Amino acid sequence: MKFIDEFRDQALVKDLARRLGALAEGPATIMEVCGTHTMAAARFALKTILPPSVELISGPGCPVCVTAQSDLDAFLALGTEPQVVLVSFGDMLRVPGTHTSLEGLRAQGAAVRVVYSPLDAVELARQTPDKHLGFFGVGFETTMPATALAIQTAAAYGLDNFSVWCVHKTMPAALKALLAGGEARVSGLLCPGHVTTIIGTAAYDFIPAEFGLPCAVTGFEPVDMLLGIESILRQIKEGKACVDNVYTRAVSVPANPRARELLAAVFAPDDASWRGLGVIPGSGVKIRDSYARFDARARFPQVWERLTPPPPSPCRCGEILRGVMRPVECPLFAKGCTPAQPLGPCMVSTEGACAAAYRYER
Amino acid sequence: MKRILLSHGAGGREMTALIDEVFLARYGDPNRVGDDSATVLLGSHRLAFTTDSFVVDPLFFPGGDIGRLAVAGTVNDLLTAAARPLVLSASFIMEEGLEISVLQAIAESMRVTAAEAGVAIVTGDTKVVPKGAADKVFITTAGVGLVLLPGVSGAAARPRDEIILTGSVGDHGTAVLLAREKLLDGEAIMSDAAPLTGLVMNLLEEGCEIHAMRDPTRGGIAAALNEIARQSQVAMEIIEARVPVAPAVAAACEALGLDVFQVANEGKMLIIVAPKDAAKALFIIRRSPYGEAARVIGRVLDAPPGRVTVKTVIGTARLLDPPSGDLLPRIC
Ligand code: SF4
């Protein structure tokens, strides 16, 4: 705990806030790429100590939030297949699909289990050979290795009753699409340290190289985040743009080779559909043919065929994820949409921008 | 709201809405204040009356079991009304196939906890349902107590009152969750489940001017403080750095993405006390074994009514919102 406390030290924070004030010149809009940054910024009310000209906005970094409505609807539909038990991380449970949510499905009698690790789903599959355990593979580079490991474990056990509905996504491709769209006016990006421990900081090199935008890779403690913001403001002031790694505790700059090998063995790059961003080429993964029997999409093709495209929703999560709207600007925020009655994933997920704003910033 | 969801049982907004719409709309007392115990006048005595059900999974966890919870939970609810707990009832719904030895162990734990709490378990009931119609055993306890200091209520907090917390938060919820999910093996996190009779009785006997008490169970101190702020139409400010959190609990909550202020406790009390008696109350509380780590964690302000804020460890201020859609079912 001492380790964490040092990164929350009040005097240090005050000093950093002063330094930011001295560095900030014109207006700067800094995007937190990762949902954990969004939540940490809100929980520590970081925005209240930033210079008035510096604004933090959230990006597409909440994995639950960026899951496309059609993917969620498909997973929910999988739950109506005979013998299928849906397995998911808890964060997804209350996200409204077009007709229901996992929580609603469970209340109607469907089998829905919450796990903290995909390996738990494999264990459930071993314990209940008469059921098929379908795991919702959601998340970025940080959660992908666990899913890959679960698939390899299931293969090692020779299981035939476990599969993954894979909607895993990779961050760099989405960022590239977002920045190339030019819609969000961003002056710099705060990149998550923990993703970088898997993919390495080089994955972000295109941001300064192609878009001329400064990046800082950093952790989730207030001091980490302020150091990251300081680096971005300094780069702006000096007219430079690079990927600055201020998160030196865990990031070994080249990626973690073991995790990469694991990912490469199980997954192949694929297009992915993002809420608010549409289909982005190469921004996702699919399960390799050699593991096809663990691919729920391949095993239950009828689920897709039954689906109709989701009707338009009043929820503005798409714009929030693109960084063109703030939660309080959504007309439904805290009115028609609250954590108790969420209309979109951004109000449900513990990393969602609307949930963060509702819980800590009203 | 068409069907009951697990989040209706989590102690947050959904549960409040359900109780309002289904029960209070039909048989609620219009003068009800919404405390954990009701009080009824009987001749010249005021009695506190409360009931609670326990469905915790697993039945045994580090630091406690369903039996200890069932006794301590109801005793602590009586204490929030500044009442001396007198008698309890205990009813058991058991699943066919439950081992008698398990039931014996639970009953033994209830005996020990009741003795510690100074209450007698004087009546009860048993029902057995077919396998699968319940999970092992569910317990409902009800309790009656004698109110020693009238007027102590969540609706009685006043501006400038001090807010005392009797110890660290988050222990029970994390202990049960880790035990159930078999996570983080080897972490020494123990539930705090305990009856607080001694601690509260000392305060009452020494004449501290207590205005409100609440045991921060489901929904944690976030839910409890918001309830009191709403009932009393006051604001509150909590100093994050003063809220004790065990290092292992803090680490587990970080790892699991839980807000420790929203995690259940089963052996803690939030005590709202008049400013003149705050130091004295703290001194008395610290004498009791369950209050050694007690702290003044914040104070009551007049406005805006119902708003609870936290001064964070880095010196900024943010909202302390009651939990919503919590996903920790069967924690108590
Ligand atoms: S406030 Fe609700 S409706 Fe609006 S964008 Fe956020 S989640 Fe969607």
XYZ file of C-alpha atoms and ligand atoms in Angstrom:
702
model
C 0.000 0.000 0.000
C 2.880 2.331 0.713
C 3.748 1.967 -2.930
C 0.373 3.405 -3.925
C 0.331 6.103 -1.253
C 3.544 7.648 -2.515
C 1.812 8.322 -5.782
C -1.001 10.176 -4.058
C 1.072 12.487 -1.889
C -0.722 15.812 -1.368
C 2.328 18.047 -1.389
C 3.638 16.425 -4.530
C 0.267 16.860 -6.212
C 0.140 20.539 -5.261
C 3.620 21.063 -6.621
C 2.771 19.295 -9.863
C -0.412 21.336 -10.245
C 1.712 24.489 -9.926
C 4.130 23.244 -12.548
C 1.253 22.502 -14.912
C -0.043 26.031 -14.411
C 3.333 27.402 -15.453
C 3.525 25.146 -18.511
C 0.018 25.662 -19.875
C -0.094 28.309 -22.550
C -2.990 28.031 -24.976
C -5.971 25.750 -24.569
C -5.080 22.051 -24.566
C -7.450 19.114 -24.833
C -5.919 15.903 -23.587
C -7.627 12.606 -24.270
C -7.436 9.822 -21.706
C -7.250 6.815 -23.957
C -8.069 4.380 -21.180
C -11.255 4.049 -19.155
C -9.289 3.441 -15.981
C -7.765 6.896 -16.452
C -11.249 8.349 -16.861
C -12.356 6.803 -13.596
C -9.197 7.772 -11.717
C -9.441 11.374 -12.941
C -13.010 11.563 -11.664
C -12.356 9.750 -8.401
C -9.549 12.118 -7.490
C -11.294 15.150 -8.986
C -8.122 15.829 -10.981
C -9.953 18.179 -13.315
C -10.428 20.624 -10.448
C -6.683 21.180 -10.080
C -5.729 21.414 -13.751
C -5.060 24.839 -15.247
C -8.346 26.226 -16.630
C -7.067 26.047 -20.196
C -6.349 22.305 -19.954
C -9.213 19.939 -20.510
C -9.346 16.172 -20.057
C -11.719 14.228 -22.275
C -12.351 10.511 -22.456
C -11.639 8.390 -25.456
C -12.523 4.931 -26.710
C -10.772 3.171 -23.834
C -13.618 1.536 -21.952
C -13.831 -2.002 -23.357
C -17.405 -2.577 -22.254
C -18.444 0.748 -23.770
C -16.889 0.194 -27.191
C -18.489 -3.226 -27.598
C -20.849 -2.840 -30.535
C -24.549 -3.163 -29.868
C -24.784 -5.915 -32.497
C -22.060 -7.931 -30.752
C -23.841 -7.627 -27.412
C -27.177 -8.566 -28.991
C -25.529 -11.609 -30.557
C -24.069 -12.739 -27.253
C -27.448 -12.281 -25.561
C -29.035 -14.339 -28.331
C -26.469 -17.070 -27.702
C -28.047 -17.401 -24.261
C -31.240 -18.748 -25.794
C -29.423 -21.721 -27.346
C -30.134 -24.966 -25.501
C -27.636 -25.914 -22.767
C -25.682 -22.679 -23.161
C -24.499 -20.877 -20.035
C -23.362 -17.304 -20.689
C -20.214 -16.303 -18.835
C -19.126 -12.694 -18.589
C -17.182 -10.181 -16.562
C -19.472 -8.382 -14.138
C -19.108 -5.027 -15.848
C -21.107 -6.206 -18.847
C -24.052 -7.505 -16.868
C -26.201 -4.401 -16.829
C -25.341 -2.998 -20.241
C -28.603 -2.679 -22.132
C -28.771 -4.631 -25.360
C -31.532 -3.915 -27.832
C -34.104 -6.061 -26.042
C -32.610 -6.952 -22.704
C -29.351 -7.153 -20.744
C -27.467 -10.093 -19.296
C -28.975 -9.210 -15.937
C -32.471 -9.135 -17.447
C -31.860 -12.414 -19.230
C -30.755 -14.000 -15.984
C -33.893 -12.754 -14.203
C -35.935 -14.451 -16.940
C -34.267 -17.729 -16.104
C -31.308 -17.878 -18.501
C -28.062 -19.214 -17.117
C -25.638 -16.294 -16.720
C -22.480 -16.534 -14.658
C -20.111 -13.764 -13.646
C -16.409 -14.519 -13.426
C -13.290 -12.544 -12.643
C -11.132 -14.530 -15.013
C -11.813 -16.484 -18.212
C -10.047 -19.423 -16.587
C -12.990 -19.607 -14.168
C -15.214 -20.226 -17.194
C -12.995 -23.134 -18.214
C -13.269 -24.512 -14.690
C -17.078 -24.200 -14.856
C -17.003 -26.089 -18.149
C -15.049 -28.907 -16.532
C -17.521 -29.112 -13.664
C -20.634 -29.118 -15.861
C -19.951 -31.343 -18.872
C -23.645 -31.327 -19.851
C -23.615 -27.524 -20.377
C -21.856 -25.365 -22.937
C -20.043 -22.405 -21.393
C -19.932 -19.402 -23.720
C -17.543 -16.702 -22.531
C -17.879 -13.096 -23.721
C -14.309 -12.175 -24.649
C -14.315 -8.428 -24.120
C -11.339 -6.200 -23.541
C -8.141 -4.751 -24.895
C -4.595 -6.025 -24.931
C -4.547 -6.392 -21.136
C -7.353 -8.942 -20.965
C -6.582 -10.773 -24.197
C -3.764 -12.935 -22.793
C -6.140 -14.320 -20.147
C -8.652 -15.318 -22.818
C -5.888 -16.877 -24.916
C -4.703 -18.811 -21.898
C -8.254 -19.986 -21.179
C -8.575 -21.283 -24.734
C -5.253 -23.089 -24.526
C -6.217 -24.543 -21.156
C -9.549 -25.759 -22.516
C -7.671 -27.336 -25.420
C -5.250 -29.026 -23.035
C -8.173 -30.503 -21.102
C -9.738 -31.585 -24.383
C -12.951 -29.734 -23.526
C -15.684 -29.551 -26.093
C -18.157 -27.489 -24.053
C -16.326 -24.164 -23.829
C -16.175 -21.401 -26.393
C -15.454 -17.690 -26.580
C -17.599 -15.070 -28.272
C -14.580 -12.977 -29.135
C -14.969 -9.210 -29.408
C -11.488 -8.360 -28.153
C -10.068 -5.174 -29.592
C -6.698 -3.577 -30.053
C -6.241 0.035 -29.096
C -3.752 1.452 -31.620
C -5.920 0.759 -34.684
C -8.894 2.450 -33.074
C -6.840 5.476 -32.122
C -5.572 5.731 -35.657
C -9.125 5.664 -37.041
C -10.268 8.184 -34.474
C -7.446 10.640 -35.139
C -7.674 10.203 -38.914
C -11.384 11.029 -38.674
C -10.310 14.463 -37.460
C -13.564 14.940 -35.577
C -12.086 15.098 -32.092
C -9.881 18.107 -31.515
C -7.137 16.599 -29.401
C -3.823 18.192 -28.442
C -2.265 15.154 -26.829
C -2.988 11.665 -25.560
C -2.592 10.057 -22.185
C -1.925 6.382 -22.918
C -2.450 3.581 -20.409
C 0.612 2.023 -18.853
C -0.858 -1.431 -18.353
C -1.715 -1.938 -22.040
C 1.806 -0.891 -22.825
C 3.198 -3.634 -20.608
C 1.785 -6.056 -23.168
C 2.247 -4.265 -26.477
C 5.207 -1.974 -25.764
C 5.355 1.793 -26.202
C 6.315 1.477 -29.869
C 2.667 0.710 -30.614
C 1.936 4.398 -30.097
C 4.794 5.748 -32.224
C 2.440 6.472 -35.128
C 0.630 9.119 -33.081
C 3.507 11.634 -33.038
C 4.816 10.375 -36.374
C 1.596 10.553 -38.375
C -0.494 13.055 -36.463
C 2.161 15.176 -34.774
C 0.522 14.701 -31.386
C 2.390 14.268 -28.099
C 1.726 11.132 -26.069
C 2.529 10.176 -22.524
C 2.366 6.605 -21.295
C 1.447 6.593 -17.651
C -0.158 4.794 -14.718
C -3.400 5.370 -12.835
C -2.378 7.143 -9.684
C -2.930 10.914 -9.510
C 0.791 11.639 -9.548
C 1.285 9.349 -12.548
C -1.465 11.096 -14.441
C -0.252 14.582 -13.568
C 3.270 13.643 -14.672
C 1.774 12.443 -17.950
C -0.134 15.681 -18.425
C 3.019 17.620 -17.596
C 4.936 15.742 -20.261
C 2.264 16.491 -22.863
C 2.116 20.186 -21.970
C 5.916 20.377 -22.089
C 5.997 18.731 -25.494
C 3.357 21.171 -26.754
C 5.307 24.114 -25.364
C 8.555 22.934 -26.919
C 6.841 22.142 -30.226
C 7.818 18.504 -30.000
C 5.849 15.306 -30.227
C 6.999 11.916 -29.032
C 5.837 8.979 -26.937
C 7.137 9.811 -23.496
C 7.120 6.971 -21.004
C 6.559 8.471 -17.552
C 5.328 5.149 -16.205
C 8.610 3.485 -15.548
C 7.468 1.183 -12.785
C 5.991 -1.579 -14.917
C 6.543 -0.795 -18.575
C 9.482 -2.585 -20.082
C 9.562 -0.628 -23.298
C 9.744 -3.589 -25.653
C 6.584 -5.592 -25.191
C 6.230 -8.569 -22.935
C 7.357 -11.363 -25.294
C 5.536 -14.176 -23.488
C 2.180 -12.455 -23.680
C 2.791 -11.641 -27.328
C 3.595 -15.238 -28.188
C 0.464 -16.404 -26.433
C -1.673 -13.900 -28.312
C -0.123 -14.802 -31.656
C -0.721 -18.500 -31.081
C -4.437 -18.147 -30.403
C -5.568 -14.994 -32.198
C -5.204 -13.597 -35.712
C -5.818 -9.937 -36.587
C -9.315 -9.172 -37.827
C -11.681 -6.283 -38.370
C -13.787 -5.269 -35.414
C -16.974 -3.353 -34.954
C -16.840 -0.514 -32.397
C -19.688 1.363 -30.818
C -19.521 4.888 -32.165
C -16.628 4.198 -34.510
C -18.068 1.530 -36.795
C -16.010 -1.266 -38.304
C -12.299 -0.518 -38.106
C -10.039 -2.713 -40.235
C -7.464 -4.640 -38.257
C -8.700 -3.359 -34.899
C -9.728 -6.691 -33.489
C -8.800 -10.327 -33.363
C -10.419 -13.593 -34.281
C -9.707 -17.019 -32.917
C -7.330 -18.924 -35.203
C -8.652 -21.881 -37.188
C -6.527 -24.248 -35.158
C -8.705 -23.336 -32.157
C -11.953 -23.079 -34.137
C -13.874 -25.331 -31.801
C -13.462 -22.714 -29.087
C -14.866 -20.001 -31.329
C -18.502 -19.429 -30.394
C -19.198 -17.561 -33.629
C -18.099 -20.586 -35.630
C -19.948 -23.049 -33.426
C -23.223 -21.157 -33.269
C -23.571 -19.523 -36.697
C -27.367 -19.601 -36.373
C -27.153 -16.903 -33.666
C -25.944 -14.312 -36.168
C -28.538 -15.319 -38.715
C -31.400 -14.643 -36.337
C -30.246 -11.131 -35.482
C -31.753 -7.962 -36.852
C -29.734 -4.752 -36.838
C -30.285 -2.741 -33.649
C -32.723 0.164 -33.966
C -31.380 3.687 -33.385
C -30.950 4.558 -29.705
C -31.137 7.982 -28.051
C -27.912 7.170 -26.199
C -24.942 9.282 -27.267
C -22.177 6.932 -26.067
C -20.763 6.843 -29.592
C -19.992 10.543 -29.513
C -18.606 10.288 -26.006
C -16.252 7.498 -27.076
C -15.077 9.590 -30.019
C -14.265 12.442 -27.663
C -16.634 14.879 -29.365
C -19.103 15.081 -26.504
C -18.846 15.230 -22.739
C -21.243 13.209 -20.578
C -22.935 16.308 -19.121
C -23.708 17.453 -22.658
C -25.868 14.400 -23.303
C -29.474 15.561 -22.852
C -30.290 12.318 -21.043
C -27.405 12.494 -18.559
C -28.735 12.145 -14.967
C -32.244 12.620 -16.322
C -33.455 9.688 -18.414
C -30.162 7.881 -17.880
C -28.707 7.022 -14.459
C -26.699 4.080 -13.138
C -29.968 2.577 -11.857
C -31.648 2.937 -15.267
C -28.773 3.104 -17.736
C -29.481 3.731 -21.395
C -25.964 3.036 -22.586
C -22.806 1.233 -21.544
C -20.992 4.466 -20.654
C -23.376 4.791 -17.684
C -22.887 1.175 -16.601
C -19.227 0.304 -16.788
C -16.941 1.188 -13.913
C -14.701 2.660 -16.618
C -17.470 4.478 -18.467
C -17.238 8.235 -18.857
C -20.919 8.823 -18.006
C -20.706 6.623 -14.923
C -17.569 8.442 -13.767
C -19.184 11.834 -14.266
C -22.371 10.700 -12.536
C -20.659 9.159 -9.566
C -18.040 11.759 -8.834
C -18.571 14.984 -10.710
C -22.159 16.078 -10.355
C -39.289 -2.865 -13.357
C -40.814 -6.176 -14.409
C -38.742 -8.740 -12.598
C -36.519 -8.796 -9.552
C -32.862 -8.366 -10.485
C -29.911 -9.083 -8.227
C -29.237 -5.360 -8.099
C -32.587 -4.940 -6.273
C -30.901 -6.598 -3.306
C -27.682 -4.643 -3.253
C -28.625 -1.867 -0.850
C -28.436 0.892 -3.447
C -30.893 2.990 -5.395
C -32.702 0.040 -6.967
C -33.501 -1.477 -3.594
C -34.848 1.820 -2.264
C -37.069 2.207 -5.327
C -38.356 -1.351 -4.978
C -39.207 -0.926 -1.297
C -40.953 2.372 -1.995
C -42.980 1.148 -4.927
C -43.961 -2.289 -3.711
C -44.098 -2.206 0.075
C -44.274 1.318 1.431
C -46.857 2.277 -1.166
C -49.085 -0.436 0.316
C -48.418 -0.632 4.017
C -45.829 1.992 4.865
C -46.342 4.226 7.896
C -46.595 7.801 6.614
C -44.600 9.002 9.644
C -41.850 6.473 9.081
C -38.316 7.875 9.112
C -36.532 5.045 7.336
C -34.154 3.782 10.004
C -32.788 0.253 10.331
C -35.033 -0.403 13.345
C -38.610 0.665 13.913
C -39.502 1.885 17.388
C -42.854 1.347 19.088
C -44.173 2.823 22.315
C -45.367 0.265 24.869
C -46.674 1.874 28.034
C -43.799 3.986 29.278
C -41.181 2.023 27.358
C -40.034 2.500 23.811
C -39.050 -0.707 22.064
C -36.886 -1.109 18.980
C -37.875 -3.842 16.551
C -36.026 -5.049 13.470
C -35.567 -8.027 11.171
C -32.974 -9.129 8.641
C -32.327 -12.118 6.386
C -28.955 -13.690 5.648
C -28.081 -15.537 2.462
C -24.300 -15.229 2.437
C -22.317 -17.511 0.152
C -20.076 -19.213 1.284
C -21.599 -20.076 4.677
C -18.182 -19.974 6.342
C -15.589 -17.357 5.454
C -12.468 -15.956 7.143
C -13.546 -14.091 10.256
C -17.108 -15.360 10.448
C -20.000 -17.408 9.174
C -23.698 -16.977 8.410
C -24.640 -17.606 12.053
C -22.404 -14.884 13.455
C -23.689 -12.506 10.768
C -27.325 -13.324 11.510
C -26.934 -12.457 15.179
C -24.549 -9.516 14.847
C -26.512 -7.963 11.960
C -29.778 -7.789 13.858
C -28.107 -6.763 17.121
C -26.302 -3.914 15.358
C -29.533 -2.755 13.727
C -31.149 -2.550 17.182
C -28.137 -0.612 18.459
C -28.612 2.029 15.749
C -31.821 2.970 17.563
C -29.796 3.421 20.780
C -31.527 0.341 22.144
C -30.235 -2.381 24.423
C -30.771 -5.615 22.477
C -32.946 -8.005 24.482
C -34.223 -10.988 22.516
C -33.869 -12.452 19.044
C -35.764 -14.920 16.929
C -34.014 -17.078 14.352
C -35.689 -18.855 11.436
C -33.961 -21.259 9.095
C -34.848 -22.155 5.528
C -32.829 -25.243 4.738
C -32.180 -27.056 1.510
C -32.769 -30.759 1.493
C -29.429 -32.522 1.895
C -27.737 -29.929 4.133
C -25.354 -31.672 6.541
C -26.495 -31.575 10.160
C -22.899 -30.897 11.202
C -22.963 -27.688 9.179
C -26.154 -26.601 10.902
C -24.639 -27.454 14.283
C -21.582 -25.368 13.557
C -23.806 -22.427 12.569
C -25.965 -22.801 15.684
C -22.866 -22.941 17.878
C -21.552 -19.762 16.298
C -24.921 -18.102 16.954
C -24.769 -19.152 20.601
C -21.302 -17.657 21.028
C -22.195 -14.441 19.209
C -25.471 -14.010 21.131
C -23.623 -14.448 24.425
C -21.109 -11.846 23.357
C -23.921 -9.507 22.332
C -25.869 -10.011 25.543
C -29.037 -11.233 23.840
C -31.087 -14.395 24.140
C -32.354 -16.294 21.125
C -35.806 -17.136 22.408
C -37.817 -18.384 19.455
C -37.395 -19.639 15.938
C -38.640 -21.755 13.103
C -37.336 -24.264 10.580
C -38.496 -25.046 7.058
C -36.976 -27.484 4.586
C -37.318 -27.001 0.840
C -36.470 -29.516 -1.908
C -32.939 -29.589 -3.246
C -32.371 -26.637 -5.550
C -35.237 -24.531 -4.122
C -32.768 -22.760 -1.793
C -28.995 -22.768 -1.471
C -27.946 -24.730 1.654
C -29.363 -22.471 4.367
C -30.900 -19.004 4.663
C -31.434 -17.440 8.096
C -33.846 -14.722 9.171
C -33.424 -13.100 12.553
C -35.647 -10.543 14.237
C -34.842 -8.655 17.391
C -36.385 -6.538 20.088
C -34.506 -4.009 22.169
C -35.223 -1.386 24.790
C -34.554 2.170 23.633
C -32.230 3.885 26.119
C -31.839 7.243 24.388
C -34.925 8.322 22.462
C -34.645 10.289 19.246
C -31.455 8.728 17.883
C -32.260 8.424 14.195
C -30.808 8.865 10.749
C -33.110 11.866 10.562
C -31.521 13.565 13.578
C -28.045 14.548 12.331
C -27.394 18.270 12.702
C -24.946 20.642 11.071
C -21.575 20.743 12.829
C -22.002 17.229 14.261
C -18.907 15.065 14.003
C -18.938 11.747 12.160
C -17.136 8.915 13.920
C -16.341 5.621 12.205
C -15.483 2.808 14.620
C -12.826 1.107 12.475
C -11.582 0.089 9.063
C -13.943 -0.329 6.114
C -14.319 -2.932 3.394
C -13.178 -5.982 5.364
C -16.365 -8.045 5.302
C -17.307 -7.587 1.652
C -13.816 -8.288 0.364
C -13.314 -11.279 2.682
C -16.528 -12.927 1.478
C -15.902 -12.115 -2.151
C -12.364 -13.478 -2.086
C -13.501 -16.606 -0.255
C -16.309 -17.187 -2.723
C -14.314 -16.577 -5.864
C -11.203 -18.229 -4.437
C -9.229 -15.192 -5.487
C -5.894 -13.971 -4.210
C -5.106 -17.041 -2.151
C -3.161 -16.364 0.984
C -4.405 -12.813 1.445
C -5.101 -12.288 5.114
C -8.434 -10.521 4.900
C -10.923 -11.308 7.636
C -14.555 -10.318 7.906
C -15.224 -7.832 10.694
C -18.563 -9.454 11.622
C -19.184 -8.586 15.284
C -21.944 -7.443 17.609
C -21.206 -3.930 18.860
C -23.311 -4.030 22.026
C -20.444 -3.247 24.404
C -19.176 -0.353 22.350
C -22.574 1.322 21.953
C -23.730 0.631 25.517
C -20.613 2.344 26.891
C -21.439 5.437 24.854
C -25.038 5.518 26.015
C -24.198 4.865 29.648
C -21.714 7.721 29.726
C -24.325 10.091 28.379
C -22.796 11.107 25.055
C -25.120 13.235 22.955
C -25.502 10.928 19.990
C -27.769 12.049 17.181
C -27.591 9.206 14.684
C -26.030 5.778 14.248
C -25.942 3.424 11.275
C -24.049 0.207 10.634
C -22.619 0.522 7.138
C -23.488 -2.918 5.773
C -24.599 -3.390 2.145
C -23.534 -0.412 0.078
C -20.827 0.444 2.617
C -20.278 3.834 4.212
C -21.251 5.467 0.901
C -24.811 4.153 1.182
C -25.085 4.752 4.928
C -23.841 8.354 4.858
C -26.048 9.230 1.914
C -29.070 7.800 3.710
C -28.416 9.861 6.815
C -27.710 13.010 4.794
C -30.969 12.564 2.918
C -33.038 11.704 5.993
C -31.650 14.624 7.990
C -31.575 17.032 5.042
C -27.959 17.952 5.733
C -24.688 17.800 3.816
C -21.618 15.853 4.895
C -17.916 16.044 4.231
C -15.658 13.017 4.681
C -11.868 13.176 4.742
C -10.694 10.219 2.658
C -7.294 10.026 4.364
C -8.969 9.545 7.748
C -11.029 6.535 6.751
C -9.062 3.487 7.889
C -8.631 0.801 5.225
C -6.503 -2.283 5.830
C -3.686 -2.456 3.259
C -4.728 -5.909 2.016
C -8.331 -4.707 1.610
C -7.204 -1.624 -0.288
C -5.066 -3.740 -2.586
C -7.873 -6.250 -3.211
C -10.352 -3.457 -3.980
C -7.887 -1.849 -6.395
C -7.392 -5.165 -8.147
C -11.112 -5.958 -8.353
C -12.181 -2.458 -9.328
C -14.278 -1.998 -6.183
C -14.810 1.296 -4.393
C -13.951 0.422 -0.800
C -16.426 3.026 0.464
C -19.198 0.978 -1.134
C -18.106 -2.393 0.236
C -20.102 -4.006 3.059
C -19.005 -4.016 6.699
C -20.591 -6.125 9.433
C -18.918 -4.934 12.602
C -18.640 -1.170 12.210
C -20.788 1.757 13.227
C -21.058 5.293 11.930
C -21.842 7.483 14.892
C -22.974 11.067 14.439
C -22.328 12.936 17.639
C -22.793 16.491 18.905
C -19.505 18.423 18.529
C -19.157 18.982 22.275
C -19.118 15.226 22.917
C -17.037 14.100 19.951
C -13.722 13.774 21.771
C -15.320 12.020 24.714
C -17.214 9.621 22.452
C -14.070 8.798 20.503
C -12.214 8.078 23.736
C -14.978 5.756 24.952
C -15.252 3.963 21.626
C -11.521 3.340 21.488
C -11.659 1.557 24.823
C -13.789 -1.169 23.288
C -12.014 -3.976 21.403
C -14.035 -3.332 18.244
C -13.362 0.401 18.337
C -9.599 0.638 18.747
C -9.142 2.100 15.287
C -12.065 4.562 15.532
C -11.593 7.953 13.882
C -13.507 11.132 13.333
C -13.824 10.882 9.557
C -15.749 14.009 8.771
C -18.547 16.290 9.777
C -22.068 17.368 9.060
C -22.655 20.625 7.166
C -25.917 22.427 6.531
C -26.099 22.573 2.770
C -26.774 21.396 0.157
C -29.178 18.906 1.747
C -28.460 15.258 0.965
C -25.036 15.868 -0.556
C -22.028 13.904 0.692
C -18.589 14.890 -0.521
C -15.156 13.409 -0.024
C -11.987 15.373 0.404
C -9.628 13.068 -1.494
C -6.153 12.078 -0.387
C -4.715 14.549 -2.859
C -6.750 17.407 -1.413
C -9.450 17.721 -4.062
C -13.192 17.349 -3.414
C -15.597 14.974 -5.098
C -19.040 13.502 -4.695
C -19.587 10.372 -2.584
C -22.464 8.807 -4.445
C -24.526 5.912 -3.100
C -23.799 2.683 -4.971
C -26.027 1.588 -7.775
C -26.306 -1.684 -9.606
C -23.804 -3.273 -7.299
C -22.655 -6.678 -8.415
C -21.699 -8.300 -5.174
C -24.686 -10.501 -4.454
C -25.005 -12.666 -1.338
C -22.450 -10.809 0.712
C -24.639 -10.994 3.856
S -25.660 9.741 -20.372
Fe -26.603 7.766 -20.832
S -27.675 8.093 -22.744
Fe -26.221 9.761 -22.536
S -24.403 9.010 -23.571
Fe -24.150 8.480 -21.446
S -24.914 6.392 -21.320
Fe -25.681 7.222 -23.248
